[in-house]
GROMACS .gro file of C-alpha atoms in nm:
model
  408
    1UNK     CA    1  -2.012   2.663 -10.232
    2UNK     CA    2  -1.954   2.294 -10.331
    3UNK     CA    3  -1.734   2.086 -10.131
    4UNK     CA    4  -1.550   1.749 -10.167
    5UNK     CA    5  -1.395   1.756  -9.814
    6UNK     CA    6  -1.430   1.925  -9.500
    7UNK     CA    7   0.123   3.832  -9.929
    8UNK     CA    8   0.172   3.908  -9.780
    9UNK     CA    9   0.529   4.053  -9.850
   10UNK     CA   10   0.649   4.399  -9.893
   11UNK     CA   11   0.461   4.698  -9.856
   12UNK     CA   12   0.650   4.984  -9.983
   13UNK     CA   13   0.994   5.038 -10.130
   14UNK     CA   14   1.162   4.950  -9.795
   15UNK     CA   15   1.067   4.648  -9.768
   16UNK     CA   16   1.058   4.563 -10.152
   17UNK     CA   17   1.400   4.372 -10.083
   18UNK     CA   18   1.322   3.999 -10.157
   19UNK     CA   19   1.594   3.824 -10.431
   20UNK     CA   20   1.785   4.162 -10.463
   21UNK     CA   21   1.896   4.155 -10.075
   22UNK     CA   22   1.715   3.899  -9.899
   23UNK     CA   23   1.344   3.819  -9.792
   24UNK     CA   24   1.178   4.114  -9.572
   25UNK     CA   25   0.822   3.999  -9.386
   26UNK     CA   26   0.491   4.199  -9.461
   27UNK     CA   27   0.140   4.213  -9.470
   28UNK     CA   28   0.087   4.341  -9.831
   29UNK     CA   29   0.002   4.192 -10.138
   30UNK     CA   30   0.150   4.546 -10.343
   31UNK     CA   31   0.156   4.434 -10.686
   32UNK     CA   32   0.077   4.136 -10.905
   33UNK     CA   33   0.150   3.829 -10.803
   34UNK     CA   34   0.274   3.959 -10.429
   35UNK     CA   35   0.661   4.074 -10.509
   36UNK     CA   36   0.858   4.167 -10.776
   37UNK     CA   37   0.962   3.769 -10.801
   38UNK     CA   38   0.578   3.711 -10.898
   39UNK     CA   39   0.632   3.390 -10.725
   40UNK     CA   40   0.216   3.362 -10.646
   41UNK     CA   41   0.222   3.430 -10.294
   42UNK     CA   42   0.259   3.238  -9.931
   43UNK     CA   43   0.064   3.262  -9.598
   44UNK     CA   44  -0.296   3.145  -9.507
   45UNK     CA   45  -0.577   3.009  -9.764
   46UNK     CA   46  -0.948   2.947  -9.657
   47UNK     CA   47  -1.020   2.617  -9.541
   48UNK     CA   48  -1.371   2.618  -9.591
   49UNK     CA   49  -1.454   2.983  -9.714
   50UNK     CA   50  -1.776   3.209  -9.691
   51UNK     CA   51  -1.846   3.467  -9.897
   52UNK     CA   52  -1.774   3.784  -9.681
   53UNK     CA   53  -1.824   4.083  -9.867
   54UNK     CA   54  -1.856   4.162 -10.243
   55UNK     CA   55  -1.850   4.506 -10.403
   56UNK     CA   56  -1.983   4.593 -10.753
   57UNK     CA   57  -1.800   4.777 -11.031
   58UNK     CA   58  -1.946   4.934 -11.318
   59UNK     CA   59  -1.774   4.735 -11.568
   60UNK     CA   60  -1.549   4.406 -11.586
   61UNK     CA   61  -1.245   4.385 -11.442
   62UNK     CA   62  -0.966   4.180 -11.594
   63UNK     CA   63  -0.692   4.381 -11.290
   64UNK     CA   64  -0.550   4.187 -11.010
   65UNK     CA   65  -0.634   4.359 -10.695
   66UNK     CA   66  -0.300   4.481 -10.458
   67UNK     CA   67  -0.359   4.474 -10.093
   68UNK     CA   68  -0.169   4.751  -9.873
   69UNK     CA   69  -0.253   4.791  -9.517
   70UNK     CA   70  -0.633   4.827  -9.492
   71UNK     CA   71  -0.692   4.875  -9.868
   72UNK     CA   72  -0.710   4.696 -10.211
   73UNK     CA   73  -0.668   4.861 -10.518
   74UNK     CA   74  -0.822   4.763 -10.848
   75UNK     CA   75  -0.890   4.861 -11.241
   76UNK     CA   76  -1.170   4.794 -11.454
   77UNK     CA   77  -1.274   4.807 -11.786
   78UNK     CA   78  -1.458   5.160 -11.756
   79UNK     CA   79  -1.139   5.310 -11.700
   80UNK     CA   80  -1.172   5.350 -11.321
   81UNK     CA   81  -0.905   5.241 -11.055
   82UNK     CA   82  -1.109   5.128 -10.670
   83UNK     CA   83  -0.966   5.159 -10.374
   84UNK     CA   84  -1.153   4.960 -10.102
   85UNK     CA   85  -1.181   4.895  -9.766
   86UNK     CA   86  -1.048   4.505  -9.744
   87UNK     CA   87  -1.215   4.454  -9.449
   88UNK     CA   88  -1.542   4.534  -9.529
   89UNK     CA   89  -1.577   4.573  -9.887
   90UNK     CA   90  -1.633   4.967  -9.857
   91UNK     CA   91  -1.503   5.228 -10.092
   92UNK     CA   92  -1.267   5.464  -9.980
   93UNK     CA   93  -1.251   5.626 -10.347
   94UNK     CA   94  -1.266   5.580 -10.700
   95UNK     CA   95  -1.044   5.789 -11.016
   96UNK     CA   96  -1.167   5.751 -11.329
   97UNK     CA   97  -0.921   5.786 -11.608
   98UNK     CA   98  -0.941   5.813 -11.988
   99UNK     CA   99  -0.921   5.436 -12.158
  100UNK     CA  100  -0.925   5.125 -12.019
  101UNK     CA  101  -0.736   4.936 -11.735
  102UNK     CA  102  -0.640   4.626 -11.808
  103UNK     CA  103  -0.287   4.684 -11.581
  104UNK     CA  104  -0.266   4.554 -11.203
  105UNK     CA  105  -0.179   4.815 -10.949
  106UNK     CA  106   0.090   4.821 -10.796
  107UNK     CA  107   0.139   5.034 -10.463
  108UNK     CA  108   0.455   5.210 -10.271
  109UNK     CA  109   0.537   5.422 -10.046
  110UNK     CA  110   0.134   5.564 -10.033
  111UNK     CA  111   0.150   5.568 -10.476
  112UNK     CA  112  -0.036   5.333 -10.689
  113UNK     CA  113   0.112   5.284 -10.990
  114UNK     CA  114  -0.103   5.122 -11.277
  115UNK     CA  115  -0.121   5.163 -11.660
  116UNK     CA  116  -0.405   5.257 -11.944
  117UNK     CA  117  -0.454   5.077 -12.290
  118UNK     CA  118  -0.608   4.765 -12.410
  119UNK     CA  119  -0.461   4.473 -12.587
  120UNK     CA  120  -0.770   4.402 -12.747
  121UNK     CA  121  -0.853   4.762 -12.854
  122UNK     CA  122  -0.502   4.750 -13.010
  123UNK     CA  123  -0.521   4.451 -13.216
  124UNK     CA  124  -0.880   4.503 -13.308
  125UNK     CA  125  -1.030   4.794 -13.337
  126UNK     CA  126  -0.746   5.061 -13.437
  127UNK     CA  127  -0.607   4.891 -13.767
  128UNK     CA  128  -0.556   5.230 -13.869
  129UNK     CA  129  -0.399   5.551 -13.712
  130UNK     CA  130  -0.661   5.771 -13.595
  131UNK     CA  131  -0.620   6.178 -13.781
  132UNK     CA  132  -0.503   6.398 -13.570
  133UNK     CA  133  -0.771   6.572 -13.327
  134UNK     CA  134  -1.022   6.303 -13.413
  135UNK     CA  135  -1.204   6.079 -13.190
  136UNK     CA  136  -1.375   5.744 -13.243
  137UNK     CA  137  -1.643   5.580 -13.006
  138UNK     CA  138  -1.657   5.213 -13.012
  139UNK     CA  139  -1.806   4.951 -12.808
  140UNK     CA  140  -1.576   4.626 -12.738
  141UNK     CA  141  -1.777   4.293 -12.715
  142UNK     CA  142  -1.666   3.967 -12.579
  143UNK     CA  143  -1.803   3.663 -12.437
  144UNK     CA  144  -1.892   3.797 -12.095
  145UNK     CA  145  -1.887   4.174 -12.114
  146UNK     CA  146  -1.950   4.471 -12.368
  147UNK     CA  147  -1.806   4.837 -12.250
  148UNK     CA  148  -1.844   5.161 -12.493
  149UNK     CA  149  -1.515   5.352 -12.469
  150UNK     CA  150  -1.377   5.682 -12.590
  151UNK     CA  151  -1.059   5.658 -12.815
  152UNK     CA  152  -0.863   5.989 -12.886
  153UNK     CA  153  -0.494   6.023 -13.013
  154UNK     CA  154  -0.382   6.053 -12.624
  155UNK     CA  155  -0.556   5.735 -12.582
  156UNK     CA  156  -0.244   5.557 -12.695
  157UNK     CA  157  -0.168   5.487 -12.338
  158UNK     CA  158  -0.023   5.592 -11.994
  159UNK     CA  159   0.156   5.492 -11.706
  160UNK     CA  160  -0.051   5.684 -11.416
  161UNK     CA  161  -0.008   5.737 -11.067
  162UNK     CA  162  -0.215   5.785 -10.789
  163UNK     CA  163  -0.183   5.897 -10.397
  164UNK     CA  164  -0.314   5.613 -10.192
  165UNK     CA  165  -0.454   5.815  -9.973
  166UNK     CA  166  -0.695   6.009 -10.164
  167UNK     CA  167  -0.657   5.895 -10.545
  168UNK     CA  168  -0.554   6.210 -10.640
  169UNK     CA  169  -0.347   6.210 -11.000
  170UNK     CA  170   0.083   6.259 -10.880
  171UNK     CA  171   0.154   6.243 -11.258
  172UNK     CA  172   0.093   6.032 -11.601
  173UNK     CA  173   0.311   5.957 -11.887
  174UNK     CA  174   0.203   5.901 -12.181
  175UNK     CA  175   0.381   5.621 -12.383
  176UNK     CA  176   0.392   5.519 -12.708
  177UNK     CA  177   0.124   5.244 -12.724
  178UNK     CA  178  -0.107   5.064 -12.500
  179UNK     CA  179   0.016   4.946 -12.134
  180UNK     CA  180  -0.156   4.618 -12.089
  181UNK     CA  181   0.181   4.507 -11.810
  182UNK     CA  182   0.157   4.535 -11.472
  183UNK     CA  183   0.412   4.754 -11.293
  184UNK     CA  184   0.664   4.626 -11.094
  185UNK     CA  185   0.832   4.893 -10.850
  186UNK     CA  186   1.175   4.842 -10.705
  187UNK     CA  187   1.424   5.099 -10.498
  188UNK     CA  188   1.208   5.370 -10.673
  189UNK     CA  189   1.160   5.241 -10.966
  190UNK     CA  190   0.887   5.157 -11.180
  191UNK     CA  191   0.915   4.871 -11.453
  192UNK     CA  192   0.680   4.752 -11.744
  193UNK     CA  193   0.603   4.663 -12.054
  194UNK     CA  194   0.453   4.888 -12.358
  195UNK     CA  195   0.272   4.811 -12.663
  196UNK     CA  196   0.552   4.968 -12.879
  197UNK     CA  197   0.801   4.648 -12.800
  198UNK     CA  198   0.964   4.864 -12.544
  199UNK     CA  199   1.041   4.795 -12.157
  200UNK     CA  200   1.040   5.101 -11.965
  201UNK     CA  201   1.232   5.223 -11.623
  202UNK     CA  202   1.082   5.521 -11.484
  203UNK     CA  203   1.087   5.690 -11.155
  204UNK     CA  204   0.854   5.643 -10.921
  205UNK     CA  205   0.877   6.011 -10.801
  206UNK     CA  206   0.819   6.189 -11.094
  207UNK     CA  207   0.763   5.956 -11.404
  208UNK     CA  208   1.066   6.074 -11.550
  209UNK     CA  209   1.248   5.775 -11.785
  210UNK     CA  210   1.600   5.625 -11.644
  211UNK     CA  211   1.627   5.382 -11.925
  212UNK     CA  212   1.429   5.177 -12.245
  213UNK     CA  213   1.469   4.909 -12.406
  214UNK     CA  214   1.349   4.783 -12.737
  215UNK     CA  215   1.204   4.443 -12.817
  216UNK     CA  216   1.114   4.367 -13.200
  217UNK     CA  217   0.720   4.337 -13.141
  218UNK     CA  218   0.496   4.436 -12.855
  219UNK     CA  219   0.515   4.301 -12.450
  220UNK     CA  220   0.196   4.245 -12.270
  221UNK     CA  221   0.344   4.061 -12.008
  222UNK     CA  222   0.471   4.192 -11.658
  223UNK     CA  223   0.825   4.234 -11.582
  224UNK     CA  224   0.977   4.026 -11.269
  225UNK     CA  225   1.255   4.155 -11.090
  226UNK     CA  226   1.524   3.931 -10.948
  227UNK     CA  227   1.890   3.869 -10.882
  228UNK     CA  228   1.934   4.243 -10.954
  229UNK     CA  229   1.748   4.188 -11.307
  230UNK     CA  230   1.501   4.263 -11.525
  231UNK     CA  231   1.317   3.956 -11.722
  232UNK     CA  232   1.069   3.951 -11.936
  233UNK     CA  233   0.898   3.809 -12.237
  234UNK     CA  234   0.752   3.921 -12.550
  235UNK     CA  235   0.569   3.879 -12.898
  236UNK     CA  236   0.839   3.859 -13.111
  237UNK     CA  237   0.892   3.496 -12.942
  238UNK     CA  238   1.176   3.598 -12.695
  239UNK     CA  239   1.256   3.621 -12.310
  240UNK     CA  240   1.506   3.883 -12.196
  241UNK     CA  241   1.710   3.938 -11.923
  242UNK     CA  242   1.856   4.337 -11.887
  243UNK     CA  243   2.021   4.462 -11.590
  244UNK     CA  244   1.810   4.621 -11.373
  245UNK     CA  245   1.981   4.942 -11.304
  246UNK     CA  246   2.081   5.032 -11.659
  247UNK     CA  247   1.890   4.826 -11.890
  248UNK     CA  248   2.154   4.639 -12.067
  249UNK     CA  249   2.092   4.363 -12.235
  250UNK     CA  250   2.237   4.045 -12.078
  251UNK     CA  251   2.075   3.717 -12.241
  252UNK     CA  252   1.792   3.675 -12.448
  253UNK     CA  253   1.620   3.298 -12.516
  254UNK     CA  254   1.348   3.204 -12.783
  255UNK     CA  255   1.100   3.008 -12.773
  256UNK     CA  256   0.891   2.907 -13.108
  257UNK     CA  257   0.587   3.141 -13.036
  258UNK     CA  258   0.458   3.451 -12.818
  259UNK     CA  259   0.541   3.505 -12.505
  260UNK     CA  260   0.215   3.668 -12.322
  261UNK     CA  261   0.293   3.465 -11.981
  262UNK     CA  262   0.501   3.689 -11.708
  263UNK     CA  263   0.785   3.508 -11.518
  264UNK     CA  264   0.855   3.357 -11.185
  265UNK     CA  265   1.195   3.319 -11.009
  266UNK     CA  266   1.325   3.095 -10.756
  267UNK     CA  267   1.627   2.886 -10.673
  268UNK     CA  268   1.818   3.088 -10.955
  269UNK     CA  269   1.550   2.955 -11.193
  270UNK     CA  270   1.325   3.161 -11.407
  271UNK     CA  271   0.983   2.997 -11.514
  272UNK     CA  272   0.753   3.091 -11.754
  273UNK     CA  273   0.501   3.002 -12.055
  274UNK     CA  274   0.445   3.047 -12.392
  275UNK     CA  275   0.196   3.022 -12.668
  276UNK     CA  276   0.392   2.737 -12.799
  277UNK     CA  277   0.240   2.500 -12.511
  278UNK     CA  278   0.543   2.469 -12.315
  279UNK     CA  279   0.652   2.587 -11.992
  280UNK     CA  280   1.031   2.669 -11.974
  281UNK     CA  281   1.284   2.656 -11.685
  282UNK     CA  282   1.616   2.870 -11.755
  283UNK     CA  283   1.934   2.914 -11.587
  284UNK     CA  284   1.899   3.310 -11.438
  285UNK     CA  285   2.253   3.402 -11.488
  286UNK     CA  286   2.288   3.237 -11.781
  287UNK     CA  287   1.973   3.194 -11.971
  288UNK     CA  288   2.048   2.824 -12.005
  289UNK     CA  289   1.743   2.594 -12.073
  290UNK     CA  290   1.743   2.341 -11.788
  291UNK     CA  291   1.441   2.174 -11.933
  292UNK     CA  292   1.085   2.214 -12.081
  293UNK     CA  293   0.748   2.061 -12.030
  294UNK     CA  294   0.472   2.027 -12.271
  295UNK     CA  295   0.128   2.082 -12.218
  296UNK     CA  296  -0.115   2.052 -12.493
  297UNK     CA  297  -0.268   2.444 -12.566
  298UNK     CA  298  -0.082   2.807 -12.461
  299UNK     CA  299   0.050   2.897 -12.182
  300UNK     CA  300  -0.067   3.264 -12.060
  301UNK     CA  301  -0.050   3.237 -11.680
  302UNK     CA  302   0.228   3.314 -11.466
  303UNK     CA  303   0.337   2.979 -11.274
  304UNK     CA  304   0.370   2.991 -10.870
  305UNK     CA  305   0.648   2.895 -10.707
  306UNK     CA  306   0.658   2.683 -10.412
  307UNK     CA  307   0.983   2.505 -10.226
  308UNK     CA  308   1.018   2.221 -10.452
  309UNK     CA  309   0.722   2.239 -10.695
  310UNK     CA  310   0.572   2.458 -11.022
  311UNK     CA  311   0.227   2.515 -11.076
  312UNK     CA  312   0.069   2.656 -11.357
  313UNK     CA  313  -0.273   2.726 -11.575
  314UNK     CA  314  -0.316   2.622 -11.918
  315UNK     CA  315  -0.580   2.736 -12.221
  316UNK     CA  316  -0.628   2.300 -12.226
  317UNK     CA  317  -0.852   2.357 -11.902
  318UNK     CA  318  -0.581   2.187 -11.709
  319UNK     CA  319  -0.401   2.285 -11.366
  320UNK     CA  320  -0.057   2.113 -11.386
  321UNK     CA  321   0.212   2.043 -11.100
  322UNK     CA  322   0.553   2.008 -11.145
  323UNK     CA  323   0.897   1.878 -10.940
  324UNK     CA  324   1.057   2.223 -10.983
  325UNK     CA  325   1.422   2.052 -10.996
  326UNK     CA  326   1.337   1.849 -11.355
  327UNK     CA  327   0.996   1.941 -11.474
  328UNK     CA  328   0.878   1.586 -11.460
  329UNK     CA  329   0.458   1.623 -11.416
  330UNK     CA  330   0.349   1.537 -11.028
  331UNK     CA  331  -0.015   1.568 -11.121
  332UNK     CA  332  -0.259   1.759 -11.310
  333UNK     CA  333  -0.640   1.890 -11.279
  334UNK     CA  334  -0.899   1.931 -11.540
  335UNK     CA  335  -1.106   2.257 -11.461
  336UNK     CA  336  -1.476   2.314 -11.633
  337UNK     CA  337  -1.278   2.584 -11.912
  338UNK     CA  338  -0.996   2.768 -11.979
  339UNK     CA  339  -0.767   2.855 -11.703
  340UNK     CA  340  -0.604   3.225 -11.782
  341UNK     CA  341  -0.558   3.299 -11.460
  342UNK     CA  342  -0.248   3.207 -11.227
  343UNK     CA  343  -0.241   3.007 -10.928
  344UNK     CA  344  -0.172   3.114 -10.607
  345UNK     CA  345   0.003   2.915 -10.342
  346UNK     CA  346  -0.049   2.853  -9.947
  347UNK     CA  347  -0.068   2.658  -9.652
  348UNK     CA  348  -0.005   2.314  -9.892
  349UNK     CA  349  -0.310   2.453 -10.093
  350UNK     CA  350  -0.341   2.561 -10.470
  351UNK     CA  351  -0.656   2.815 -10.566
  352UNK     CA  352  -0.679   2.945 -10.924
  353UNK     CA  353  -1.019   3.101 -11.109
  354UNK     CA  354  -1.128   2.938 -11.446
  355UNK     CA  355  -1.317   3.112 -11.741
  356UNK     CA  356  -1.597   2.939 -11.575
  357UNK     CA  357  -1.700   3.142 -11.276
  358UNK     CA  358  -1.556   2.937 -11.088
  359UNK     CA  359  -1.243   2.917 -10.766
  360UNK     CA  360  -1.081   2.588 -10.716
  361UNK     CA  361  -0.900   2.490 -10.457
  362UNK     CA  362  -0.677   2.173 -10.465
  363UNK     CA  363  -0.420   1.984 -10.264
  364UNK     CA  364  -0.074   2.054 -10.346
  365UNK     CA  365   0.076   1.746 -10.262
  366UNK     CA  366  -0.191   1.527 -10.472
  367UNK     CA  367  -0.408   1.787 -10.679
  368UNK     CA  368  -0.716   1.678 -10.489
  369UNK     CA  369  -1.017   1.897 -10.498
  370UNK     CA  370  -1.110   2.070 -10.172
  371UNK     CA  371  -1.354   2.325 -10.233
  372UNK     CA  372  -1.478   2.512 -10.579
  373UNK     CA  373  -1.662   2.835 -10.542
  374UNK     CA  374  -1.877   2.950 -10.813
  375UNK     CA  375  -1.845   3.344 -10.853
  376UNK     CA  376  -2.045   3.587 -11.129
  377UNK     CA  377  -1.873   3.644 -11.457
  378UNK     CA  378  -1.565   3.475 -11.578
  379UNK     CA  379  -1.214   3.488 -11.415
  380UNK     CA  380  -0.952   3.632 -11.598
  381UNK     CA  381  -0.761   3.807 -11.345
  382UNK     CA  382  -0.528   3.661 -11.033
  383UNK     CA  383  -0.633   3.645 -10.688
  384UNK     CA  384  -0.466   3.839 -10.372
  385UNK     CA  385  -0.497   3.663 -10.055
  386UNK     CA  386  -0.375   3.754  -9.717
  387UNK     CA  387  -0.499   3.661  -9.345
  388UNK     CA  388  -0.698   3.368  -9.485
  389UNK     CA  389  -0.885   3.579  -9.717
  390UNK     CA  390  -0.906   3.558 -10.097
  391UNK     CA  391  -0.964   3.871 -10.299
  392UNK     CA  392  -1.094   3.761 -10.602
  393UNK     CA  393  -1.236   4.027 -10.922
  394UNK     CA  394  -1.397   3.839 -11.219
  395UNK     CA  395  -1.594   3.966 -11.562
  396UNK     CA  396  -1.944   3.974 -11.391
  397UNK     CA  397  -1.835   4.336 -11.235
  398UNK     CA  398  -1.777   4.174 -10.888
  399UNK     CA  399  -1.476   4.209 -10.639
  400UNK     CA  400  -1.546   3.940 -10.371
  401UNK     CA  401  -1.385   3.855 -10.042
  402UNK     CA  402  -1.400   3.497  -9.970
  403UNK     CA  403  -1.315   3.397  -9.606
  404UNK     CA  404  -1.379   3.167  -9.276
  405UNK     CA  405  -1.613   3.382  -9.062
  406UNK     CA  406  -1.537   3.468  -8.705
  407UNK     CA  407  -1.710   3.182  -8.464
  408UNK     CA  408  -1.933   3.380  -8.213
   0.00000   0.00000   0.00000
C-alpha cells in the first residue's frame, strides 16, 4: 500500500425505514449504495488498511457486494451470485444462474434479490432477435476480462431470488430485456430498472408485479427510494419521479443526454449525473432544477451524500467535491484513469476505486490523499464498508477485505 500520511443501515424490511419514516440504526450494508436513498454510506473507514482476506471468483465482477449480518453477497460475470463469510473471506455458498450478473444484490428479510442480463451483451452482440429454440455461444471481450456465455431466448433476463441462508432459488421472473439495475427493496417491495424502458414493482414474496412503468428507451440505472418515491433516470435523456406505491407519474426532468448514473437524496434534494457532463441538483417534490455543475466527460457514478457536501466520480479521471447547498466546486482530485465507480463516505474520509486497480482515499474537507491501495483488475463496481472494513470486488476476479488488523 502507498501512503502520503500516517452501512451500515437497515438490514431487512423492518428497518428499511430511512426518508419514508425516519432513520433506523443497523449494521448492514443490504443493497447498493447502503439504503434505498443510495446516499454512499456512513460509519468507520480504515485509517491505514491491511489487506485482510481476499477470495477469488471465477470470472470478473462488475456487482457491488451487500453486507447482512455475517455475510456479503456478490455477482459475477460467470453468472454466479457468492455468499461469503465477511469475516474471514470463506464461502458459505455459491448459485450459479443462466447469463450474466451485472445487478448488485440486494438482501431482506433472509432473500437476496439480484437481476440477470448484460448491458453490453444487449447493445453488442444481439443486433438481431435470436429464432425461436436457438442458442448462440459467444465470448465477450473487454479491456480487462473475456467470459464465454450461453445466450438462449430465456436469456432475455430475470429478476431472481435467493434464500440467504442456503442460496436456494424462492422464484425468478423473467422480464422483457436485460436487468443491468440494482434492486432496491422497500415495505416488501422490490424496485428496478429493465432493458425494455420499463421500471418494475414487484413483490418481494412471490415476484408477482404491483405496478410498471414505461420510459421511451432502456434504464440501466438503479432506482432510489425517498420521500415516499420512486426516482430514476434513463436513456431516453430523462429523470422520473413516480409514486412509490402506485407508480404514477409525478415529474419528469431532461437533461441533454443519457442518464446511466443512479440518484442520491438528501435535504429534499435529488442528485445525480448524466452523460452530458453535468451533475444536477433538483427540487424532490417538485423536480425543480436548483442548479448544475459541469465537469468535463460523463457522469456514470452515483454521488454520496454527506451533511453539507456532494461527491462524485467522473469518466475525466477526476474526484470532485461540492457545497451541497449551491454546487459551487470545494475541490477536486485527479485519479490515474477513469473513475466509474462511486464514492463512499465516512469518518471525514472519501474512498472510491478507479479503472486503474487502484482505492483512494482522500480528505473530505481538502481532497488530500491519505492512502491509495493498488488491487488486481480494474474497479468498476462500488465498495461496502462497515466496522472499518472495506469490501471491495474489481475485474481481476478478486473480492478483497481491506482493514486495520487487531494489535496483539
Amino acid at each position: 500500500m502507498e501512503k502520503k500520511t500516517g452501512v451500515v443501515l437497515v438490514g431487512g424490511l423492518l428497518v428499511l425505514v430511512s426518508l419514508f419514516f425516519g432513520r433506523a440504526v443497523s449494521q448492514d450494508w443490504p443493497m447498493f449504495r447502503s439504503e434505498p436513498e443510495r446516499r454512499g454510506g456512513k460509519g468507520s473507514l480504515p485509517n491505514s488498511p491491511d489487506r485482510l482476506w481476499a477470495f477469488r471468483t471465477a470470472e470478473a465482477v462488475n456487482s457491488s457486494p451487500a453486507l447482512s449480518g455475517d455475510r456479503l453477497l456478490v455477482g459475477a460475470l460467470d453468472g454466479k451470485m457468492y455468499c461469503l463469510d465477511k469475516e474471514k473471506g470463506s464461502l458459505f455458498w455459491k448459485s450459479h444462474t443462466r447469463g450474466i450478473i451485472n445487478s448488485s444484490p440486494a438482501v431482506a428479510e433472509g432473500k437476496v434479490f439480484f437481476g440477470i442480463g448484460s448491458l453490453d451483451l444487449y447493445l453488442e452482440l444481439i443486433p438481431q432477435p435470436l429464432p425461436r429454440g436457438g442458442r448462440v455461444y459467444r465470448r465477450v471481450k473487454t479491456k480487462s476480462y473475456s467470459i464465454e456465455v450461453t445466450i438462449s431466448p430465456d436469456y432475455d433476463g430475470k429478476m431472481v431470488c435467493l434464500s440467504l441462508s442456503q442460496g436456494n432459488l424462492l422464484w425468478s421472473k423473467r422480464m422483457g430485456n436485460f436487468v443491468f439495475s440494482s434492486p432496491a427493496v422497500f415495505r416488501g417491495s422490490v424496485y428496478f430498472g429493465c432493458g425494455d424502458g420499463k421500471m418494475y414493482c414487484l413483490e418481494a414474496k412471490t415476484g408477482n408485479q404491483r405496478w410498471q412503468f414505461k420510459t421511451q428507451d432502456m434504464i440501466a440505472s438503479s432506482p432510489l427510494l425517498a420521500y415516499g418515491k420512486v426516482y430514476f433516470g434513463s436513456y431516453d435523456n430523462k429523470f422520473y419521479c413516480l409514486d412509490a406505491d402506485s407508480g404514477k407519474r409525478l415529474w419528469e426532468f431532461r437533461s441533454s443526454d443519457i442518464i446511466f448514473s443512479s440518484a442520491a437524496a438528501g435535504g429534499n434534494r435529488i442528485y445525480f449525473g448524466s452523460r452530458d457532463k453535468y451533475l444536477y441538483c433538483l427540487q424532490a417534490d417538485t423536480g425543480k432544477l436548483i442548479w448544475k455543475f459541469r465537469a468535463t466527460d460523463e457522469i456514470n457514478s452515483t454521488p454520496a451524500i454527506g451533511s453539507d457536501k456532494v461527491v462524485f466520480s467522473s469518466a475525466d479521471k477526476y474526484i470532485y467535491c461540492l457545497d451541497a447547498a449551491r454546487g459551487r466546486k470545494i475541490w477536486s482530485y485527479r485519479a490515474g484513469d477513469r473513475v466509474t465507480s462511486s464514492p463512499a463516505l465516512g469518518d471525514g474520509k472519501v474512498v472510491v476505486g478507479s479503472n486503474n486497480g487502484y482505492l483512494y482515499c482522500l480528505s473530505l474537507n481538502e481532497g488530500k490523499l491519505l492512502w491509495k491501495e493498488k488491487l488486481t483488475g480494474e474497479i468498476h463496481s462500488s465498495l461496502a464498508f462497515q466496522g472499518g472494513r472495506i469490501y471491495q470486488a474489481t475485474t481481476g476476479k478478486f473480492i478483497y477485505c481491506l482493514g486495520e488488523k487487531e494489535k496483539k
